[in-house]
PDB file of N, CA and C in Angstrom:
ATOM      1  N   MET Y 655       7.629 -11.135  13.727  1.00  0.00           N
ATOM      2  CA  MET Y 655       6.428 -10.556  14.473  1.00  0.00           C
ATOM      3  C   MET Y 655       5.597  -9.870  13.461  1.00  0.00           C
ATOM      4  N   ASP Y 656       4.403 -10.233  13.588  1.00  0.00           N
ATOM      5  CA  ASP Y 656       3.512  -9.498  12.579  1.00  0.00           C
ATOM      6  C   ASP Y 656       3.029  -8.031  13.001  1.00  0.00           C
ATOM      7  N   LEU Y 657       2.573  -7.346  12.091  1.00  0.00           N
ATOM      8  CA  LEU Y 657       2.240  -5.998  12.155  1.00  0.00           C
ATOM      9  C   LEU Y 657       1.308  -5.615  13.450  1.00  0.00           C
ATOM     10  N   GLN Y 658       0.201  -6.463  13.530  1.00  0.00           N
ATOM     11  CA  GLN Y 658      -0.698  -6.286  14.610  1.00  0.00           C
ATOM     12  C   GLN Y 658       0.072  -6.436  15.954  1.00  0.00           C
ATOM     13  N   THR Y 659       0.940  -7.298  16.151  1.00  0.00           N
ATOM     14  CA  THR Y 659       1.700  -7.491  17.516  1.00  0.00           C
ATOM     15  C   THR Y 659       2.734  -6.353  17.705  1.00  0.00           C
ATOM     16  N   ARG Y 660       3.073  -5.813  16.513  1.00  0.00           N
ATOM     17  CA  ARG Y 660       4.160  -4.715  16.806  1.00  0.00           C
ATOM     18  C   ARG Y 660       3.241  -3.685  17.064  1.00  0.00           C
ATOM     19  N   LYS Y 661       2.079  -3.195  16.652  1.00  0.00           N
ATOM     20  CA  LYS Y 661       1.291  -2.126  17.060  1.00  0.00           C
ATOM     21  C   LYS Y 661       0.970  -2.303  18.583  1.00  0.00           C
ATOM     22  N   SER Y 662       0.563  -3.568  18.757  1.00  0.00           N
ATOM     23  CA  SER Y 662       0.253  -3.826  20.199  1.00  0.00           C
ATOM     24  C   SER Y 662       1.229  -3.407  21.200  1.00  0.00           C
ATOM     25  N   ASN Y 663       2.432  -3.878  20.769  1.00  0.00           N
ATOM     26  CA  ASN Y 663       3.591  -3.769  21.714  1.00  0.00           C
ATOM     27  C   ASN Y 663       3.946  -2.248  21.754  1.00  0.00           C
ATOM     28  N   LEU Y 664       3.824  -1.399  20.594  1.00  0.00           N
ATOM     29  CA  LEU Y 664       4.202   0.003  20.765  1.00  0.00           C
ATOM     30  C   LEU Y 664       3.338   0.591  21.496  1.00  0.00           C
ATOM     31  N   ILE Y 665       1.807   0.323  21.587  1.00  0.00           N
ATOM     32  CA  ILE Y 665       0.812   1.004  22.315  1.00  0.00           C
ATOM     33  C   ILE Y 665       1.212   0.752  23.708  1.00  0.00           C
ATOM     34  N   THR Y 666       1.520  -0.482  24.129  1.00  0.00           N
ATOM     35  CA  THR Y 666       1.792  -0.786  25.560  1.00  0.00           C
ATOM     36  C   THR Y 666       3.162   0.119  25.975  1.00  0.00           C
ATOM     37  N   TYR Y 667       4.211   0.088  25.014  1.00  0.00           N
ATOM     38  CA  TYR Y 667       5.274   1.058  25.354  1.00  0.00           C
ATOM     39  C   TYR Y 667       4.888   2.427  25.677  1.00  0.00           C
ATOM     40  N   LEU Y 668       4.181   2.981  24.737  1.00  0.00           N
ATOM     41  CA  LEU Y 668       3.714   4.291  24.902  1.00  0.00           C
ATOM     42  C   LEU Y 668       2.917   4.682  26.202  1.00  0.00           C
ATOM     43  N   ALA Y 669       2.107   3.674  26.397  1.00  0.00           N
ATOM     44  CA  ALA Y 669       1.311   3.920  27.643  1.00  0.00           C
ATOM     45  C   ALA Y 669       2.140   4.040  29.071  1.00  0.00           C
ATOM     46  N   GLN Y 670       3.443   3.300  28.997  1.00  0.00           N
ATOM     47  CA  GLN Y 670       4.237   3.288  30.102  1.00  0.00           C
ATOM     48  C   GLN Y 670       5.281   4.409  30.162  1.00  0.00           C
ATOM     49  N   ILE Y 671       5.305   5.228  29.148  1.00  0.00           N
ATOM     50  CA  ILE Y 671       6.137   6.397  29.127  1.00  0.00           C
ATOM     51  C   ILE Y 671       5.690   7.357  30.239  1.00  0.00           C
ATOM     52  N   GLN Y 672       6.738   7.811  30.969  1.00  0.00           N
ATOM     53  CA  GLN Y 672       6.585   8.895  32.150  1.00  0.00           C
ATOM     54  C   GLN Y 672       7.165  10.044  31.785  1.00  0.00           C
ATOM     55  N   ASP Y 673       8.094   9.983  31.012  1.00  0.00           N
ATOM     56  CA  ASP Y 673       8.781  11.345  30.597  1.00  0.00           C
ATOM     57  C   ASP Y 673       8.073  12.038  29.467  1.00  0.00           C
ATOM     58  N   GLU Y 674       7.463  13.347  29.979  1.00  0.00           N
ATOM     59  CA  GLU Y 674       6.490  14.138  29.131  1.00  0.00           C
ATOM     60  C   GLU Y 674       7.188  14.651  28.093  1.00  0.00           C
ATOM     61  N   HIS Y 675       8.630  15.024  28.176  1.00  0.00           N
ATOM     62  CA  HIS Y 675       9.369  15.593  27.216  1.00  0.00           C
ATOM     63  C   HIS Y 675       9.529  14.577  25.999  1.00  0.00           C
ATOM     64  N   PHE Y 676       9.892  13.226  26.441  1.00  0.00           N
ATOM     65  CA  PHE Y 676      10.120  12.451  25.356  1.00  0.00           C
ATOM     66  C   PHE Y 676       8.872  11.970  24.679  1.00  0.00           C
ATOM     67  N   PHE Y 677       7.815  12.026  25.473  1.00  0.00           N
ATOM     68  CA  PHE Y 677       6.503  11.678  24.795  1.00  0.00           C
ATOM     69  C   PHE Y 677       6.069  12.932  23.601  1.00  0.00           C
ATOM     70  N   ASP Y 678       6.306  14.142  24.189  1.00  0.00           N
ATOM     71  CA  ASP Y 678       6.106  15.266  23.323  1.00  0.00           C
ATOM     72  C   ASP Y 678       7.040  14.997  21.965  1.00  0.00           C
ATOM     73  N   LYS Y 679       8.278  14.558  22.102  1.00  0.00           N
ATOM     74  CA  LYS Y 679       8.928  14.370  20.815  1.00  0.00           C
ATOM     75  C   LYS Y 679       8.296  13.382  19.899  1.00  0.00           C
ATOM     76  N   ILE Y 680       8.124  12.211  20.601  1.00  0.00           N
ATOM     77  CA  ILE Y 680       7.305  11.198  19.865  1.00  0.00           C
ATOM     78  C   ILE Y 680       6.283  11.898  19.175  1.00  0.00           C
ATOM     79  N   GLU Y 681       5.242  12.361  19.866  1.00  0.00           N
ATOM     80  CA  GLU Y 681       3.848  13.036  19.335  1.00  0.00           C
ATOM     81  C   GLU Y 681       4.319  14.015  18.187  1.00  0.00           C
ATOM     82  N   GLU Y 682       5.325  14.830  18.414  1.00  0.00           N
ATOM     83  CA  GLU Y 682       5.745  15.874  17.281  1.00  0.00           C
ATOM     84  C   GLU Y 682       6.041  15.190  16.040  1.00  0.00           C
ATOM     85  N   TYR Y 683       6.862  13.992  16.185  1.00  0.00           N
ATOM     86  CA  TYR Y 683       7.566  13.449  15.039  1.00  0.00           C
ATOM     87  C   TYR Y 683       6.248  12.829  14.388  1.00  0.00           C
ATOM     88  N   ILE Y 684       5.325  12.036  15.000  1.00  0.00           N
ATOM     89  CA  ILE Y 684       4.231  11.478  14.316  1.00  0.00           C
ATOM     90  C   ILE Y 684       3.222  12.474  13.722  1.00  0.00           C
ATOM     91  N   LEU Y 685       3.023  13.532  14.363  1.00  0.00           N
ATOM     92  CA  LEU Y 685       2.351  14.624  13.708  1.00  0.00           C
ATOM     93  C   LEU Y 685       2.891  15.343  12.410  1.00  0.00           C
ATOM     94  N   ALA Y 686       4.184  15.595  12.630  1.00  0.00           N
ATOM     95  CA  ALA Y 686       4.773  15.888  11.386  1.00  0.00           C
ATOM     96  C   ALA Y 686       4.855  15.121  10.271  1.00  0.00           C
ATOM     97  N   ARG Y 687       4.959  13.705  10.462  1.00  0.00           N
ATOM     98  CA  ARG Y 687       5.142  12.785   9.362  1.00  0.00           C
ATOM     99  C   ARG Y 687       3.715  12.641   8.802  1.00  0.00           C
ATOM    100  N   LEU Y 688       2.711  12.728   9.683  1.00  0.00           N
ATOM    101  CA  LEU Y 688       1.355  12.637   8.972  1.00  0.00           C
ATOM    102  C   LEU Y 688       1.035  13.947   8.115  1.00  0.00           C
ATOM    103  N   LYS Y 689       1.524  14.998   8.435  1.00  0.00           N
ATOM    104  CA  LYS Y 689       1.307  16.210   7.495  1.00  0.00           C
ATOM    105  C   LYS Y 689       2.147  16.089   6.396  1.00  0.00           C
ATOM    106  N   ARG Y 690       3.309  15.504   6.415  1.00  0.00           N
ATOM    107  CA  ARG Y 690       4.172  15.231   5.387  1.00  0.00           C
ATOM    108  C   ARG Y 690       3.510  14.378   4.399  1.00  0.00           C
ATOM    109  N   GLU Y 691       3.247  13.324   4.859  1.00  0.00           N
ATOM    110  CA  GLU Y 691       2.434  12.378   4.020  1.00  0.00           C
ATOM    111  C   GLU Y 691       1.175  12.810   3.327  1.00  0.00           C
ATOM    112  N   ASP Y 692       0.464  13.714   4.129  1.00  0.00           N
ATOM    113  CA  ASP Y 692      -0.817  14.185   3.354  1.00  0.00           C
ATOM    114  C   ASP Y 692      -0.313  15.108   2.294  1.00  0.00           C
ATOM    115  N   TYR Y 693       0.816  15.994   2.634  1.00  0.00           N
ATOM    116  CA  TYR Y 693       1.142  16.987   1.579  1.00  0.00           C
ATOM    117  C   TYR Y 693       1.719  16.256   0.277  1.00  0.00           C
ATOM    118  N   LEU Y 694       2.266  15.072   0.573  1.00  0.00           N
ATOM    119  CA  LEU Y 694       3.026  14.428  -0.616  1.00  0.00           C
ATOM    120  C   LEU Y 694       1.813  13.455  -1.279  1.00  0.00           C
ATOM    121  N   LYS Y 695       0.600  13.435  -0.841  1.00  0.00           N
ATOM    122  CA  LYS Y 695      -0.405  12.658  -1.505  1.00  0.00           C
ATOM    123  C   LYS Y 695      -0.526  12.857  -2.861  1.00  0.00           C
ATOM    124  N   ALA Y 696      -0.744  11.976  -3.770  1.00  0.00           N
ATOM    125  CA  ALA Y 696      -0.995  12.235  -5.107  1.00  0.00           C
ATOM    126  C   ALA Y 696      -2.102  13.155  -5.327  1.00  0.00           C
ATOM    127  N   LEU Y 697      -1.984  14.074  -6.394  1.00  0.00           N
ATOM    128  CA  LEU Y 697      -2.917  14.955  -6.844  1.00  0.00           C
ATOM    129  C   LEU Y 697      -3.949  14.082  -7.859  1.00  0.00           C
ATOM    130  N   SER Y 698      -5.130  14.595  -7.885  1.00  0.00           N
ATOM    131  CA  SER Y 698      -6.087  13.986  -8.993  1.00  0.00           C
ATOM    132  C   SER Y 698      -5.823  14.660 -10.128  1.00  0.00           C
ATOM    133  N   PHE Y 699      -6.127  14.376 -11.349  1.00  0.00           N
ATOM    134  CA  PHE Y 699      -6.081  14.913 -12.543  1.00  0.00           C
ATOM    135  C   PHE Y 699      -6.569  16.334 -12.568  1.00  0.00           C
ATOM    136  N   LYS Y 700      -7.893  16.305 -11.958  1.00  0.00           N
ATOM    137  CA  LYS Y 700      -8.526  17.886 -11.800  1.00  0.00           C
ATOM    138  C   LYS Y 700      -7.814  18.601 -11.006  1.00  0.00           C
ATOM    139  N   GLU Y 701      -7.173  18.330  -9.972  1.00  0.00           N
ATOM    140  CA  GLU Y 701      -6.518  19.052  -8.974  1.00  0.00           C
ATOM    141  C   GLU Y 701      -5.250  19.480  -9.797  1.00  0.00           C
ATOM    142  N   LEU Y 702      -4.667  18.628 -10.351  1.00  0.00           N
ATOM    143  CA  LEU Y 702      -3.325  18.952 -11.131  1.00  0.00           C
ATOM    144  C   LEU Y 702      -3.648  19.803 -12.235  1.00  0.00           C
ATOM    145  N   ASN Y 703      -4.560  19.698 -12.912  1.00  0.00           N
ATOM    146  CA  ASN Y 703      -4.859  20.594 -14.019  1.00  0.00           C
ATOM    147  C   ASN Y 703      -5.312  22.101 -13.493  1.00  0.00           C
ATOM    148  N   LYS Y 704      -6.034  21.858 -12.416  1.00  0.00           N
ATOM    149  CA  LYS Y 704      -6.299  23.347 -11.703  1.00  0.00           C
ATOM    150  C   LYS Y 704      -4.947  24.164 -11.325  1.00  0.00           C
ATOM    151  N   ARG Y 705      -4.160  23.340 -10.736  1.00  0.00           N
ATOM    152  CA  ARG Y 705      -2.737  24.089 -10.549  1.00  0.00           C
ATOM    153  C   ARG Y 705      -1.985  24.480 -11.555  1.00  0.00           C
ATOM    154  N   ILE Y 706      -2.031  23.685 -12.820  1.00  0.00           N
ATOM    155  CA  ILE Y 706      -1.325  24.226 -13.908  1.00  0.00           C
ATOM    156  C   ILE Y 706      -2.008  25.408 -14.614  1.00  0.00           C
ATOM    157  N   ASP Y 707      -3.300  25.322 -14.591  1.00  0.00           N
ATOM    158  CA  ASP Y 707      -4.159  26.555 -15.054  1.00  0.00           C
ATOM    159  C   ASP Y 707      -3.804  27.774 -14.219  1.00  0.00           C
ATOM    160  N   GLN Y 708      -3.769  27.681 -12.960  1.00  0.00           N
ATOM    161  CA  GLN Y 708      -3.564  28.821 -12.132  1.00  0.00           C
ATOM    162  C   GLN Y 708      -1.947  29.131 -12.438  1.00  0.00           C
ATOM    163  N   SER Y 709      -1.029  28.253 -12.485  1.00  0.00           N
ATOM    164  CA  SER Y 709       0.397  28.686 -12.656  1.00  0.00           C
ATOM    165  C   SER Y 709       0.563  29.483 -14.011  1.00  0.00           C
ATOM    166  N   LEU Y 710      -0.136  29.091 -14.971  1.00  0.00           N
ATOM    167  CA  LEU Y 710      -0.167  29.615 -16.487  1.00  0.00           C
ATOM    168  C   LEU Y 710      -0.788  31.072 -16.215  1.00  0.00           C
ATOM    169  N   GLU Y 711      -1.889  31.206 -15.408  1.00  0.00           N
ATOM    170  CA  GLU Y 711      -2.506  32.430 -15.430  1.00  0.00           C
ATOM    171  C   GLU Y 711      -1.418  33.459 -14.620  1.00  0.00           C
ATOM    172  N   ASP Y 712      -0.799  32.940 -13.541  1.00  0.00           N
ATOM    173  CA  ASP Y 712       0.184  33.858 -12.797  1.00  0.00           C
ATOM    174  C   ASP Y 712       1.370  34.322 -13.634  1.00  0.00           C
ATOM    175  N   SER Y 713       1.680  33.304 -14.519  1.00  0.00           N
ATOM    176  CA  SER Y 713       2.709  33.693 -15.490  1.00  0.00           C
ATOM    177  C   SER Y 713       2.296  34.644 -16.271  1.00  0.00           C
ATOM    178  N   LYS Y 714       1.173  34.614 -16.864  1.00  0.00           N
ATOM    179  CA  LYS Y 714       0.679  35.713 -17.833  1.00  0.00           C
ATOM    180  C   LYS Y 714       0.394  37.024 -17.151  1.00  0.00           C
ATOM    181  N   SER Y 715       0.176  36.942 -15.851  1.00  0.00           N
ATOM    182  CA  SER Y 715       0.032  38.312 -15.277  1.00  0.00           C
ATOM    183  C   SER Y 715       1.313  38.843 -14.384  1.00  0.00           C
ATOM    184  N   ASN Y 716       2.233  38.025 -14.827  1.00  0.00           N
ATOM    185  CA  ASN Y 716       3.625  38.353 -14.177  1.00  0.00           C
ATOM    186  C   ASN Y 716       3.530  38.313 -12.551  1.00  0.00           C
ATOM    187  N   ASN Y 717       2.675  37.437 -12.183  1.00  0.00           N
ATOM    188  CA  ASN Y 717       2.518  37.156 -10.682  1.00  0.00           C
ATOM    189  C   ASN Y 717       3.649  36.050 -10.296  1.00  0.00           C
ATOM    190  N   MET Y 718       4.873  36.360 -10.195  1.00  0.00           N
ATOM    191  CA  MET Y 718       5.860  35.277  -9.916  1.00  0.00           C
ATOM    192  C   MET Y 718       6.813  35.923  -9.013  1.00  0.00           C
ATOM    193  N   THR Y 719       7.535  34.843  -8.489  1.00  0.00           N
ATOM    194  CA  THR Y 719       8.845  35.203  -7.548  1.00  0.00           C
ATOM    195  C   THR Y 719      10.069  34.771  -8.277  1.00  0.00           C
ATOM    196  N   GLU Y 720      11.016  35.801  -8.122  1.00  0.00           N
ATOM    197  CA  GLU Y 720      12.268  35.480  -8.805  1.00  0.00           C
ATOM    198  C   GLU Y 720      13.041  34.376  -7.992  1.00  0.00           C
ATOM    199  N   SER Y 721      13.702  33.567  -8.696  1.00  0.00           N
ATOM    200  CA  SER Y 721      14.375  32.537  -7.731  1.00  0.00           C
ATOM    201  C   SER Y 721      15.317  33.029  -6.787  1.00  0.00           C
ATOM    202  N   ASN Y 722      16.125  34.226  -7.165  1.00  0.00           N
ATOM    203  CA  ASN Y 722      17.017  34.635  -5.845  1.00  0.00           C
ATOM    204  C   ASN Y 722      16.117  35.295  -4.817  1.00  0.00           C
ATOM    205  N   ASP Y 723      14.958  35.823  -4.954  1.00  0.00           N
ATOM    206  CA  ASP Y 723      13.945  36.343  -4.008  1.00  0.00           C
ATOM    207  C   ASP Y 723      13.552  35.163  -3.215  1.00  0.00           C
ATOM    208  N   LEU Y 724      13.228  34.027  -3.813  1.00  0.00           N
ATOM    209  CA  LEU Y 724      12.601  32.980  -3.203  1.00  0.00           C
ATOM    210  C   LEU Y 724      13.771  32.279  -2.267  1.00  0.00           C
ATOM    211  N   LEU Y 725      14.889  32.201  -2.632  1.00  0.00           N
ATOM    212  CA  LEU Y 725      16.181  31.616  -2.108  1.00  0.00           C
ATOM    213  C   LEU Y 725      16.324  32.482  -0.773  1.00  0.00           C
ATOM    214  N   SER Y 726      16.378  33.799  -0.920  1.00  0.00           N
ATOM    215  CA  SER Y 726      16.304  34.780   0.186  1.00  0.00           C
ATOM    216  C   SER Y 726      15.360  34.479   1.272  1.00  0.00           C
ATOM    217  N   GLU Y 727      13.969  34.273   0.946  1.00  0.00           N
ATOM    218  CA  GLU Y 727      13.110  34.093   1.745  1.00  0.00           C
ATOM    219  C   GLU Y 727      13.268  32.757   2.465  1.00  0.00           C
ATOM    220  N   ILE Y 728      13.612  31.734   1.766  1.00  0.00           N
ATOM    221  CA  ILE Y 728      14.015  30.361   2.508  1.00  0.00           C
ATOM    222  C   ILE Y 728      15.038  30.722   3.465  1.00  0.00           C
ATOM    223  N   LYS Y 729      16.006  31.370   3.296  1.00  0.00           N
ATOM    224  CA  LYS Y 729      17.165  31.494   4.325  1.00  0.00           C
ATOM    225  C   LYS Y 729      16.668  32.032   5.478  1.00  0.00           C
ATOM    226  N   GLN Y 730      15.560  33.053   5.339  1.00  0.00           N
ATOM    227  CA  GLN Y 730      14.940  33.543   6.611  1.00  0.00           C
ATOM    228  C   GLN Y 730      14.181  32.742   7.449  1.00  0.00           C
ATOM    229  N   TRP Y 731      13.703  31.745   6.902  1.00  0.00           N
ATOM    230  CA  TRP Y 731      12.863  30.428   7.431  1.00  0.00           C
ATOM    231  C   TRP Y 731      13.615  29.798   8.287  1.00  0.00           C
ATOM    232  N   GLN Y 732      15.046  29.752   8.208  1.00  0.00           N
ATOM    233  CA  GLN Y 732      15.995  28.855   9.049  1.00  0.00           C
ATOM    234  C   GLN Y 732      16.432  29.469  10.224  1.00  0.00           C
TER     235      GLN Y 732
END
C-alpha cells in the first residue's frame, strides 16, 4: 500500500472516531511528536556557534548549574 493510500485511510478512520477521549490521545501524541521533531531539528552553523559562544560566556561568568542541582530539578519534574 502506498503512502498516499495509507494517509487517505487514516483520515477516513480519524473522521469516524466517536470517542472523544481516544481522539484527544491521538491528537496529544501527534502534537508531542511534532514538538519533539522540531526540537531535534539540526542547527545551522550560525545557531550552533551562537550557542557555543553563549555557553562559553556563561562559563566565564560562572552562570552554571551544578550537575547535582540539575538532577534534583529533574526529579521534581516527575
